[in-house]
Amino acid sequence: QVQLVESGGGLVQAGGSLRLSCAASGRTVGTYAVGWFRQAPGKDREFVAGISWSGGITNYATSVKGRFTISRDNAKNTGYLQMNSLKPEDTAVYYCAVRNGALLSSTREWAYWGQGTQVTVSS
């Protein structure tokens, strides 16, 4: 089993930045892909960004490309999501997830999830 804990969420003004962290425990996730997803009120959970186990492949939703950067530190068993130029429409609960396999964007393909961290962007 893998346990994931997100941190770093909060309230920020539009144009500001936040850095989310996802700490894994229970198993080394160095060979797992890491993904970040978000869910706004009344909307489905959506893919935001993902990174392969080696860090060599990254993928971003169109809405965040150029503003968000995903990274990982396998030595620390931790993933990160740097969010810059935040917009009110980025407001959501952000979740990290891991899967033992290829980097995929469908939420159904991810086996382990954190509890989420709230990000609120004020205008």
XYZ file of C-alpha atoms in Angstrom:
123
model
C 0.000 0.000 0.000
C 1.008 3.569 -0.688
C -0.081 6.525 1.402
C 0.048 9.998 -0.129
C -0.196 13.299 1.710
C -0.515 16.602 -0.133
C 0.478 19.938 1.351
C 1.087 23.486 0.237
C -2.413 24.573 -0.672
C -3.921 27.828 0.482
C -5.410 31.160 -0.506
C -3.539 33.298 -3.016
C -4.353 36.287 -5.171
C -4.592 36.002 -8.912
C -1.132 36.104 -10.436
C 0.438 34.538 -7.389
C 2.216 31.229 -6.913
C 1.945 28.123 -4.801
C 4.006 24.966 -4.580
C 2.219 21.736 -3.756
C 4.017 18.727 -2.338
C 3.003 15.081 -2.336
C 4.820 12.912 0.190
C 4.586 9.161 -0.265
C 5.022 6.506 2.395
C 4.472 2.792 2.748
C 6.373 1.979 -0.405
C 9.091 3.555 -2.472
C 7.443 5.160 -5.457
C 10.596 5.768 -7.451
C 9.288 3.503 -10.231
C 5.758 4.958 -10.170
C 4.354 7.725 -12.325
C 3.090 10.724 -10.342
C 0.057 12.716 -11.321
C -1.741 15.813 -10.118
C -5.472 16.217 -10.547
C -8.000 18.783 -9.413
C -11.691 18.974 -8.732
C -13.686 22.164 -8.570
C -17.148 22.272 -6.961
C -19.738 20.684 -9.203
C -17.161 19.468 -11.700
C -15.472 16.181 -12.437
C -11.947 15.504 -11.301
C -9.552 16.409 -14.091
C -5.963 15.724 -14.974
C -3.566 18.616 -14.391
C -0.052 17.252 -14.835
C 1.917 14.037 -14.734
C 5.505 12.877 -14.658
C 7.028 9.514 -15.456
C 8.990 7.537 -12.896
C 12.303 8.757 -14.318
C 11.153 12.323 -14.694
C 11.960 12.178 -18.366
C 8.374 12.494 -19.542
C 5.920 15.151 -18.417
C 2.432 15.952 -19.564
C 0.192 18.924 -18.824
C -3.391 19.894 -19.328
C -3.712 22.636 -21.916
C -5.172 24.990 -19.324
C -2.033 24.940 -17.161
C 0.719 24.481 -19.727
C 3.373 27.161 -19.367
C 2.195 28.097 -15.864
C 2.546 24.866 -13.863
C 5.619 22.668 -13.531
C 5.613 19.127 -12.192
C 8.722 17.581 -10.701
C 9.776 14.811 -8.379
C 12.560 13.898 -5.987
C 12.784 10.123 -5.816
C 15.318 10.274 -3.007
C 12.685 12.011 -0.885
C 9.759 9.965 -2.224
C 8.044 13.269 -2.971
C 6.391 14.922 -5.941
C 5.814 18.616 -6.505
C 3.591 20.933 -8.492
C 4.824 24.495 -8.897
C 1.914 26.721 -9.856
C 2.627 30.199 -11.173
C 0.415 32.922 -12.625
C -2.562 31.456 -10.827
C -6.047 32.329 -12.021
C -9.402 32.195 -10.220
C -10.366 29.280 -12.451
C -7.524 27.266 -10.904
C -9.497 27.171 -7.659
C -10.088 23.515 -6.733
C -9.076 20.698 -4.461
C -5.793 19.334 -5.790
C -4.988 15.653 -5.489
C -1.826 13.737 -6.161
C -1.858 10.152 -7.315
C 0.631 7.457 -8.268
C 0.460 4.457 -10.502
C 2.877 1.671 -11.274
C 3.038 2.034 -14.999
C 2.878 4.506 -17.827
C 1.852 8.112 -17.437
C -1.868 8.316 -18.215
C -4.388 11.115 -17.877
C -7.519 9.118 -17.010
C -8.416 9.214 -13.315
C -9.557 5.574 -13.524
C -6.001 4.424 -14.203
C -4.484 5.713 -10.965
C -4.358 3.334 -8.028
C -3.361 5.489 -5.065
C -4.655 8.923 -4.115
C -3.994 11.523 -1.469
C -6.719 13.280 0.490
C -6.383 16.535 -1.415
C -5.379 20.088 -0.600
C -7.506 23.170 -1.241
C -6.222 25.875 -3.563
C -8.226 29.085 -3.697
C -7.309 31.911 -6.053
C -8.990 35.234 -5.433
C -9.550 37.799 -8.157
